[in-house]
Amino acid sequence: MPKEFDSGLLQHAYSIGDGYYFLVEGTAPHDGKKYGFVTRGKGMQNAATRIPIRMKLKDSAQMPKVLQEAQSRVGVEDRPTFGDYLSALRALKLYDTEFELLYVVMPRYGNLLTGLECDAPGGTAKIGETRLEVAVREFDEEADLTTLCVYDPFPSWMQFSSGCYDEVQRIDFALVTGKPTKLVEGATRWGSVSLKEFPKWVSRQNNPDHLIGWETHQFVPVDGKVVLATMWLIHDIALAMLPEQR
């Protein structure tokens, strides 16, 4: 039997599905016509994705200086923000620091060619969880990385939907260090791509007709939410890392 669902104002509503994704159909009171929508079930409407961005210094021995410089910009008990880390890199003139998107290859049956997709740690909420709470839980469960800070650059009016489901996703970034080793929920592998190369890389990855441009012999497109959010971040970093003008 499907999980409990919220039919809204639909009358005589019933569900069709396998217990996780299912169709809800019912009669609308305003015009007497039948309507339907796809959902994941009551309490599952909150969803979140936390995208890991790895900071990679050309000289790893400089990392303690970066951490110290970033911490000096806030109180002793406070954690530096994403902006503090970018300011620290500028202060130390580490303009050549690389930032990498870490992604995980997940099964996605909507991809009819290979059934795979590049995505970031995320999922739907348990009943009662907020979008922030599910972001924290899912990232902790799925990404064994050291998180320096979390960055949420998106205004409240900018909402990311998840396919055709009646849910809106929260998306933020985790600035991380380390190497992921844990795989969950059927994931096949972790991968990484420099943000400098990301626009060209994602253009090749998401083109089903350009076999020679794929990272592997398989067509593994990148989730649309991750693409849009990462392009936004690239713009933010590019502005913040401009050398100081004398």
PDB file of C-alpha atoms in Angstrom:
ATOM      1  CA  MET A   1       0.000   0.000   0.000  1.00  0.00           C
ATOM      2  CA  PRO A   2       1.251   3.529  -0.747  1.00  0.00           C
ATOM      3  CA  LYS A   3       2.335   5.736   2.102  1.00  0.00           C
ATOM      4  CA  GLU A   4      -0.079   8.277   3.521  1.00  0.00           C
ATOM      5  CA  PHE A   5      -0.546  11.204   1.170  1.00  0.00           C
ATOM      6  CA  ASP A   6      -1.937  14.725   1.282  1.00  0.00           C
ATOM      7  CA  SER A   7      -4.504  15.220  -1.455  1.00  0.00           C
ATOM      8  CA  GLY A   8      -5.009  18.922  -0.754  1.00  0.00           C
ATOM      9  CA  LEU A   9      -8.556  19.953  -1.729  1.00  0.00           C
ATOM     10  CA  LEU A  10      -9.157  17.044  -4.073  1.00  0.00           C
ATOM     11  CA  GLN A  11     -12.273  15.055  -3.214  1.00  0.00           C
ATOM     12  CA  HIS A  12     -12.593  11.265  -3.458  1.00  0.00           C
ATOM     13  CA  ALA A  13      -8.822  11.113  -3.860  1.00  0.00           C
ATOM     14  CA  TYR A  14      -6.977   7.853  -4.304  1.00  0.00           C
ATOM     15  CA  SER A  15      -3.395   6.898  -5.040  1.00  0.00           C
ATOM     16  CA  ILE A  16      -1.692   4.710  -7.614  1.00  0.00           C
ATOM     17  CA  GLY A  17       1.912   3.673  -7.170  1.00  0.00           C
ATOM     18  CA  ASP A  18       4.551   1.580  -5.498  1.00  0.00           C
ATOM     19  CA  GLY A  19       4.628   3.213  -2.083  1.00  0.00           C
ATOM     20  CA  TYR A  20       7.304   5.843  -2.720  1.00  0.00           C
ATOM     21  CA  TYR A  21       6.541   7.571  -6.018  1.00  0.00           C
ATOM     22  CA  PHE A  22       2.847   7.515  -6.811  1.00  0.00           C
ATOM     23  CA  LEU A  23       0.048   9.323  -8.559  1.00  0.00           C
ATOM     24  CA  VAL A  24      -2.720  10.993  -6.587  1.00  0.00           C
ATOM     25  CA  GLU A  25      -6.003  11.519  -8.429  1.00  0.00           C
ATOM     26  CA  GLY A  26      -9.217  13.133  -7.272  1.00  0.00           C
ATOM     27  CA  THR A  27     -12.053  15.510  -8.067  1.00  0.00           C
ATOM     28  CA  ALA A  28     -11.597  19.262  -7.723  1.00  0.00           C
ATOM     29  CA  PRO A  29     -14.467  20.932  -5.844  1.00  0.00           C
ATOM     30  CA  HIS A  30     -14.447  24.100  -7.942  1.00  0.00           C
ATOM     31  CA  ASP A  31     -15.252  22.519 -11.313  1.00  0.00           C
ATOM     32  CA  GLY A  32     -15.971  18.833 -10.660  1.00  0.00           C
ATOM     33  CA  LYS A  33     -13.150  17.715 -12.968  1.00  0.00           C
ATOM     34  CA  LYS A  34     -10.546  15.097 -12.173  1.00  0.00           C
ATOM     35  CA  TYR A  35      -6.965  16.160 -11.552  1.00  0.00           C
ATOM     36  CA  GLY A  36      -3.804  14.323 -10.587  1.00  0.00           C
ATOM     37  CA  PHE A  37      -0.269  14.957  -9.416  1.00  0.00           C
ATOM     38  CA  VAL A  38       2.838  12.912  -8.731  1.00  0.00           C
ATOM     39  CA  THR A  39       4.189  12.939  -5.185  1.00  0.00           C
ATOM     40  CA  ARG A  40       6.472  11.078  -2.805  1.00  0.00           C
ATOM     41  CA  GLY A  41       3.969  10.971   0.024  1.00  0.00           C
ATOM     42  CA  LYS A  42       2.935  13.011   3.024  1.00  0.00           C
ATOM     43  CA  GLY A  43       5.865  14.439   4.950  1.00  0.00           C
ATOM     44  CA  MET A  44       8.196  13.953   1.979  1.00  0.00           C
ATOM     45  CA  GLN A  45       7.627  17.351   0.379  1.00  0.00           C
ATOM     46  CA  ASN A  46      10.720  18.876   2.004  1.00  0.00           C
ATOM     47  CA  ALA A  47      13.879  18.046   0.105  1.00  0.00           C
ATOM     48  CA  ALA A  48      17.463  19.289   0.091  1.00  0.00           C
ATOM     49  CA  THR A  49      20.748  18.990  -1.756  1.00  0.00           C
ATOM     50  CA  ARG A  50      24.102  20.037  -0.310  1.00  0.00           C
ATOM     51  CA  ILE A  51      26.784  20.340  -2.983  1.00  0.00           C
ATOM     52  CA  PRO A  52      30.371  19.645  -1.837  1.00  0.00           C
ATOM     53  CA  ILE A  53      33.007  22.055  -3.157  1.00  0.00           C
ATOM     54  CA  ARG A  54      36.587  21.068  -2.343  1.00  0.00           C
ATOM     55  CA  MET A  55      39.220  23.736  -1.780  1.00  0.00           C
ATOM     56  CA  LYS A  56      42.510  22.515  -3.267  1.00  0.00           C
ATOM     57  CA  LEU A  57      45.665  24.552  -2.669  1.00  0.00           C
ATOM     58  CA  LYS A  58      48.617  24.304  -5.030  1.00  0.00           C
ATOM     59  CA  ASP A  59      50.804  23.913  -1.934  1.00  0.00           C
ATOM     60  CA  SER A  60      48.956  21.854   0.695  1.00  0.00           C
ATOM     61  CA  ALA A  61      51.407  23.095   3.343  1.00  0.00           C
ATOM     62  CA  GLN A  62      49.646  26.459   3.118  1.00  0.00           C
ATOM     63  CA  MET A  63      46.365  25.065   4.444  1.00  0.00           C
ATOM     64  CA  PRO A  64      47.074  25.832   8.155  1.00  0.00           C
ATOM     65  CA  LYS A  65      47.797  29.462   7.208  1.00  0.00           C
ATOM     66  CA  VAL A  66      44.521  29.677   5.292  1.00  0.00           C
ATOM     67  CA  LEU A  67      42.546  28.240   8.199  1.00  0.00           C
ATOM     68  CA  GLN A  68      44.259  30.588  10.662  1.00  0.00           C
ATOM     69  CA  GLU A  69      43.700  33.627   8.436  1.00  0.00           C
ATOM     70  CA  ALA A  70      40.018  32.783   7.971  1.00  0.00           C
ATOM     71  CA  GLN A  71      39.526  32.230  11.715  1.00  0.00           C
ATOM     72  CA  SER A  72      41.162  35.585  12.489  1.00  0.00           C
ATOM     73  CA  ARG A  73      38.287  37.301  10.699  1.00  0.00           C
ATOM     74  CA  VAL A  74      35.650  36.041  13.149  1.00  0.00           C
ATOM     75  CA  GLY A  75      35.287  35.526  16.887  1.00  0.00           C
ATOM     76  CA  VAL A  76      37.096  32.723  18.690  1.00  0.00           C
ATOM     77  CA  GLU A  77      33.870  30.740  19.088  1.00  0.00           C
ATOM     78  CA  ASP A  78      32.565  31.467  15.590  1.00  0.00           C
ATOM     79  CA  ARG A  79      33.107  29.516  12.395  1.00  0.00           C
ATOM     80  CA  PRO A  80      34.435  31.373   9.347  1.00  0.00           C
ATOM     81  CA  THR A  81      32.034  31.823   6.462  1.00  0.00           C
ATOM     82  CA  PHE A  82      32.631  31.048   2.825  1.00  0.00           C
ATOM     83  CA  GLY A  83      33.432  34.723   2.293  1.00  0.00           C
ATOM     84  CA  ASP A  84      36.011  34.601   5.096  1.00  0.00           C
ATOM     85  CA  TYR A  85      37.840  31.748   3.368  1.00  0.00           C
ATOM     86  CA  LEU A  86      37.859  33.601   0.051  1.00  0.00           C
ATOM     87  CA  SER A  87      39.150  36.721   1.815  1.00  0.00           C
ATOM     88  CA  ALA A  88      41.865  34.653   3.486  1.00  0.00           C
ATOM     89  CA  LEU A  89      43.006  33.299   0.135  1.00  0.00           C
ATOM     90  CA  ARG A  90      43.174  36.808  -1.269  1.00  0.00           C
ATOM     91  CA  ALA A  91      45.081  38.114   1.754  1.00  0.00           C
ATOM     92  CA  LEU A  92      47.641  35.337   1.319  1.00  0.00           C
ATOM     93  CA  LYS A  93      47.725  35.973  -2.446  1.00  0.00           C
ATOM     94  CA  LEU A  94      46.731  32.373  -3.172  1.00  0.00           C
ATOM     95  CA  TYR A  95      44.854  33.329  -6.318  1.00  0.00           C
ATOM     96  CA  ASP A  96      45.707  30.019  -7.984  1.00  0.00           C
ATOM     97  CA  THR A  97      43.667  27.983  -5.486  1.00  0.00           C
ATOM     98  CA  GLU A  98      41.495  25.405  -7.222  1.00  0.00           C
ATOM     99  CA  PHE A  99      37.880  24.727  -6.329  1.00  0.00           C
ATOM    100  CA  GLU A 100      36.406  21.403  -7.363  1.00  0.00           C
ATOM    101  CA  LEU A 101      32.859  20.121  -7.555  1.00  0.00           C
ATOM    102  CA  LEU A 102      32.618  16.701  -5.956  1.00  0.00           C
ATOM    103  CA  TYR A 103      29.795  14.666  -7.425  1.00  0.00           C
ATOM    104  CA  VAL A 104      28.458  11.178  -6.966  1.00  0.00           C
ATOM    105  CA  VAL A 105      27.167   8.982  -9.798  1.00  0.00           C
ATOM    106  CA  MET A 106      23.695   7.763  -8.863  1.00  0.00           C
ATOM    107  CA  PRO A 107      21.130   5.458 -10.499  1.00  0.00           C
ATOM    108  CA  ARG A 108      18.447   7.513 -12.237  1.00  0.00           C
ATOM    109  CA  TYR A 109      15.984   5.523 -14.283  1.00  0.00           C
ATOM    110  CA  GLY A 110      14.851   8.649 -16.127  1.00  0.00           C
ATOM    111  CA  ASN A 111      18.085   8.401 -18.113  1.00  0.00           C
ATOM    112  CA  LEU A 112      16.967   5.854 -20.674  1.00  0.00           C
ATOM    113  CA  LEU A 113      20.461   5.342 -22.122  1.00  0.00           C
ATOM    114  CA  THR A 114      22.403   4.277 -19.024  1.00  0.00           C
ATOM    115  CA  GLY A 115      20.184   4.856 -15.990  1.00  0.00           C
ATOM    116  CA  LEU A 116      22.876   7.013 -14.339  1.00  0.00           C
ATOM    117  CA  GLU A 117      23.314  10.664 -13.358  1.00  0.00           C
ATOM    118  CA  CYS A 118      25.900  12.878 -11.664  1.00  0.00           C
ATOM    119  CA  ASP A 119      24.372  14.385  -8.539  1.00  0.00           C
ATOM    120  CA  ALA A 120      25.215  15.713  -5.071  1.00  0.00           C
ATOM    121  CA  PRO A 121      24.266  14.359  -1.621  1.00  0.00           C
ATOM    122  CA  GLY A 122      20.598  14.975  -1.012  1.00  0.00           C
ATOM    123  CA  GLY A 123      17.210  13.470  -0.419  1.00  0.00           C
ATOM    124  CA  THR A 124      13.750  13.950   0.984  1.00  0.00           C
ATOM    125  CA  ALA A 125      12.787  14.690   4.559  1.00  0.00           C
ATOM    126  CA  LYS A 126      11.411  12.452   7.200  1.00  0.00           C
ATOM    127  CA  ILE A 127       8.079  13.559   8.604  1.00  0.00           C
ATOM    128  CA  GLY A 128       8.612  16.738  10.612  1.00  0.00           C
ATOM    129  CA  GLU A 129      12.067  17.539   9.205  1.00  0.00           C
ATOM    130  CA  THR A 130      12.745  20.974   7.749  1.00  0.00           C
ATOM    131  CA  ARG A 131      14.698  21.455   4.524  1.00  0.00           C
ATOM    132  CA  LEU A 132      17.711  22.572   6.543  1.00  0.00           C
ATOM    133  CA  GLU A 133      17.539  19.490   8.771  1.00  0.00           C
ATOM    134  CA  VAL A 134      17.347  17.111   5.827  1.00  0.00           C
ATOM    135  CA  ALA A 135      20.311  18.861   4.163  1.00  0.00           C
ATOM    136  CA  VAL A 136      22.451  18.371   7.266  1.00  0.00           C
ATOM    137  CA  ARG A 137      21.378  14.750   7.802  1.00  0.00           C
ATOM    138  CA  GLU A 138      21.759  13.632   4.203  1.00  0.00           C
ATOM    139  CA  PHE A 139      25.183  15.249   3.829  1.00  0.00           C
ATOM    140  CA  ASP A 140      26.468  13.757   7.062  1.00  0.00           C
ATOM    141  CA  GLU A 141      25.204  10.323   6.021  1.00  0.00           C
ATOM    142  CA  GLU A 142      26.505  10.398   2.467  1.00  0.00           C
ATOM    143  CA  ALA A 143      29.688  12.495   2.398  1.00  0.00           C
ATOM    144  CA  ASP A 144      32.611  11.527   4.632  1.00  0.00           C
ATOM    145  CA  LEU A 145      34.351  14.873   4.167  1.00  0.00           C
ATOM    146  CA  THR A 146      35.613  17.606   6.480  1.00  0.00           C
ATOM    147  CA  THR A 147      33.193  20.529   6.224  1.00  0.00           C
ATOM    148  CA  LEU A 148      34.781  23.958   6.709  1.00  0.00           C
ATOM    149  CA  CYS A 149      31.574  25.946   6.250  1.00  0.00           C
ATOM    150  CA  VAL A 150      28.197  25.958   4.529  1.00  0.00           C
ATOM    151  CA  TYR A 151      27.269  28.583   1.959  1.00  0.00           C
ATOM    152  CA  ASP A 152      23.692  29.392   0.942  1.00  0.00           C
ATOM    153  CA  PRO A 153      23.834  32.132  -1.709  1.00  0.00           C
ATOM    154  CA  PHE A 154      20.301  31.841  -3.019  1.00  0.00           C
ATOM    155  CA  PRO A 155      17.590  34.404  -2.237  1.00  0.00           C
ATOM    156  CA  SER A 156      14.316  33.142  -0.773  1.00  0.00           C
ATOM    157  CA  TRP A 157      12.457  33.697  -4.034  1.00  0.00           C
ATOM    158  CA  MET A 158      14.780  31.348  -5.934  1.00  0.00           C
ATOM    159  CA  GLN A 159      13.361  27.855  -5.534  1.00  0.00           C
ATOM    160  CA  PHE A 160      14.545  24.595  -7.058  1.00  0.00           C
ATOM    161  CA  SER A 161      11.892  22.017  -7.845  1.00  0.00           C
ATOM    162  CA  SER A 162      12.552  18.305  -8.045  1.00  0.00           C
ATOM    163  CA  GLY A 163      11.167  17.001 -11.299  1.00  0.00           C
ATOM    164  CA  CYS A 164       7.398  16.675 -11.353  1.00  0.00           C
ATOM    165  CA  TYR A 165       7.052  16.077  -7.613  1.00  0.00           C
ATOM    166  CA  ASP A 166       5.167  18.430  -5.314  1.00  0.00           C
ATOM    167  CA  GLU A 167       8.304  19.473  -3.463  1.00  0.00           C
ATOM    168  CA  VAL A 168      10.746  22.368  -3.477  1.00  0.00           C
ATOM    169  CA  GLN A 169      14.398  21.688  -2.733  1.00  0.00           C
ATOM    170  CA  ARG A 170      16.764  23.690  -0.591  1.00  0.00           C
ATOM    171  CA  ILE A 171      20.211  23.841  -2.183  1.00  0.00           C
ATOM    172  CA  ASP A 172      23.395  25.035  -0.536  1.00  0.00           C
ATOM    173  CA  PHE A 173      27.115  24.326  -0.721  1.00  0.00           C
ATOM    174  CA  ALA A 174      29.582  22.776   1.690  1.00  0.00           C
ATOM    175  CA  LEU A 175      33.185  23.979   1.419  1.00  0.00           C
ATOM    176  CA  VAL A 176      35.130  20.807   2.192  1.00  0.00           C
ATOM    177  CA  THR A 177      38.532  19.173   2.344  1.00  0.00           C
ATOM    178  CA  GLY A 178      39.389  15.505   2.185  1.00  0.00           C
ATOM    179  CA  LYS A 179      38.609  12.595  -0.114  1.00  0.00           C
ATOM    180  CA  PRO A 180      35.189  10.910  -0.139  1.00  0.00           C
ATOM    181  CA  THR A 181      35.277   7.139   0.236  1.00  0.00           C
ATOM    182  CA  LYS A 182      31.740   6.181   1.243  1.00  0.00           C
ATOM    183  CA  LEU A 183      29.039   5.232  -1.273  1.00  0.00           C
ATOM    184  CA  VAL A 184      25.343   5.065  -0.398  1.00  0.00           C
ATOM    185  CA  GLU A 185      21.937   4.526  -2.006  1.00  0.00           C
ATOM    186  CA  GLY A 186      23.235   2.570  -4.980  1.00  0.00           C
ATOM    187  CA  ALA A 187      25.913   5.111  -5.937  1.00  0.00           C
ATOM    188  CA  THR A 188      28.632   3.703  -8.181  1.00  0.00           C
ATOM    189  CA  ARG A 189      31.472   6.179  -7.649  1.00  0.00           C
ATOM    190  CA  TRP A 190      32.587   9.669  -6.659  1.00  0.00           C
ATOM    191  CA  GLY A 191      34.134  12.062  -9.139  1.00  0.00           C
ATOM    192  CA  SER A 192      35.452  15.605  -9.260  1.00  0.00           C
ATOM    193  CA  VAL A 193      35.778  18.430 -11.759  1.00  0.00           C
ATOM    194  CA  SER A 194      37.489  21.813 -11.457  1.00  0.00           C
ATOM    195  CA  LEU A 195      35.060  24.726 -11.436  1.00  0.00           C
ATOM    196  CA  LYS A 196      37.239  26.316 -14.122  1.00  0.00           C
ATOM    197  CA  GLU A 197      36.446  23.381 -16.391  1.00  0.00           C
ATOM    198  CA  PHE A 198      32.878  22.863 -15.215  1.00  0.00           C
ATOM    199  CA  PRO A 199      30.969  24.835 -17.916  1.00  0.00           C
ATOM    200  CA  LYS A 200      32.673  22.977 -20.798  1.00  0.00           C
ATOM    201  CA  TRP A 201      32.618  19.657 -18.942  1.00  0.00           C
ATOM    202  CA  VAL A 202      28.903  19.786 -18.182  1.00  0.00           C
ATOM    203  CA  SER A 203      28.155  20.811 -21.768  1.00  0.00           C
ATOM    204  CA  ARG A 204      29.844  17.625 -22.964  1.00  0.00           C
ATOM    205  CA  GLN A 205      28.422  15.402 -20.237  1.00  0.00           C
ATOM    206  CA  ASN A 206      24.837  16.458 -20.908  1.00  0.00           C
ATOM    207  CA  ASN A 207      24.999  15.993 -24.671  1.00  0.00           C
ATOM    208  CA  PRO A 208      23.721  12.493 -25.537  1.00  0.00           C
ATOM    209  CA  ASP A 209      24.895  12.870 -29.139  1.00  0.00           C
ATOM    210  CA  HIS A 210      28.540  13.702 -28.395  1.00  0.00           C
ATOM    211  CA  LEU A 211      29.996  10.363 -27.335  1.00  0.00           C
ATOM    212  CA  ILE A 212      33.617  11.495 -27.653  1.00  0.00           C
ATOM    213  CA  GLY A 213      33.113  14.264 -25.081  1.00  0.00           C
ATOM    214  CA  TRP A 214      31.873  12.098 -22.217  1.00  0.00           C
ATOM    215  CA  GLU A 215      34.073  11.521 -19.197  1.00  0.00           C
ATOM    216  CA  THR A 216      33.613   7.743 -19.565  1.00  0.00           C
ATOM    217  CA  HIS A 217      32.140   5.531 -22.269  1.00  0.00           C
ATOM    218  CA  GLN A 218      28.726   5.950 -20.611  1.00  0.00           C
ATOM    219  CA  PHE A 219      26.269   8.826 -20.916  1.00  0.00           C
ATOM    220  CA  VAL A 220      26.080  10.235 -17.360  1.00  0.00           C
ATOM    221  CA  PRO A 221      24.443  13.694 -17.438  1.00  0.00           C
ATOM    222  CA  VAL A 222      24.636  16.134 -14.540  1.00  0.00           C
ATOM    223  CA  ASP A 223      21.500  16.898 -12.510  1.00  0.00           C
ATOM    224  CA  GLY A 224      19.959  20.184 -13.646  1.00  0.00           C
ATOM    225  CA  LYS A 225      19.740  21.675 -10.147  1.00  0.00           C
ATOM    226  CA  VAL A 226      23.430  21.002  -9.587  1.00  0.00           C
ATOM    227  CA  VAL A 227      24.302  22.629 -12.925  1.00  0.00           C
ATOM    228  CA  LEU A 228      22.353  25.827 -12.252  1.00  0.00           C
ATOM    229  CA  ALA A 229      23.519  26.150  -8.646  1.00  0.00           C
ATOM    230  CA  THR A 230      27.176  25.513  -9.519  1.00  0.00           C
ATOM    231  CA  MET A 231      27.143  28.081 -12.323  1.00  0.00           C
ATOM    232  CA  TRP A 232      25.854  30.616  -9.790  1.00  0.00           C
ATOM    233  CA  LEU A 233      28.694  29.705  -7.421  1.00  0.00           C
ATOM    234  CA  ILE A 234      31.326  30.028 -10.150  1.00  0.00           C
ATOM    235  CA  HIS A 235      30.175  33.605 -10.713  1.00  0.00           C
ATOM    236  CA  ASP A 236      30.437  34.360  -6.980  1.00  0.00           C
ATOM    237  CA  ILE A 237      33.940  32.912  -6.676  1.00  0.00           C
ATOM    238  CA  ALA A 238      35.201  34.625  -9.817  1.00  0.00           C
ATOM    239  CA  LEU A 239      34.219  38.025  -8.442  1.00  0.00           C
ATOM    240  CA  ALA A 240      35.524  37.351  -4.942  1.00  0.00           C
ATOM    241  CA  MET A 241      38.911  36.050  -6.107  1.00  0.00           C
ATOM    242  CA  LEU A 242      39.818  38.956  -8.363  1.00  0.00           C
ATOM    243  CA  PRO A 243      43.255  40.307  -7.328  1.00  0.00           C
ATOM    244  CA  GLU A 244      43.069  43.402  -5.201  1.00  0.00           C
ATOM    245  CA  GLN A 245      43.470  46.629  -7.144  1.00  0.00           C
ATOM    246  CA  ARG A 246      46.260  48.925  -5.998  1.00  0.00           C
TER     247      ARG A 246
END
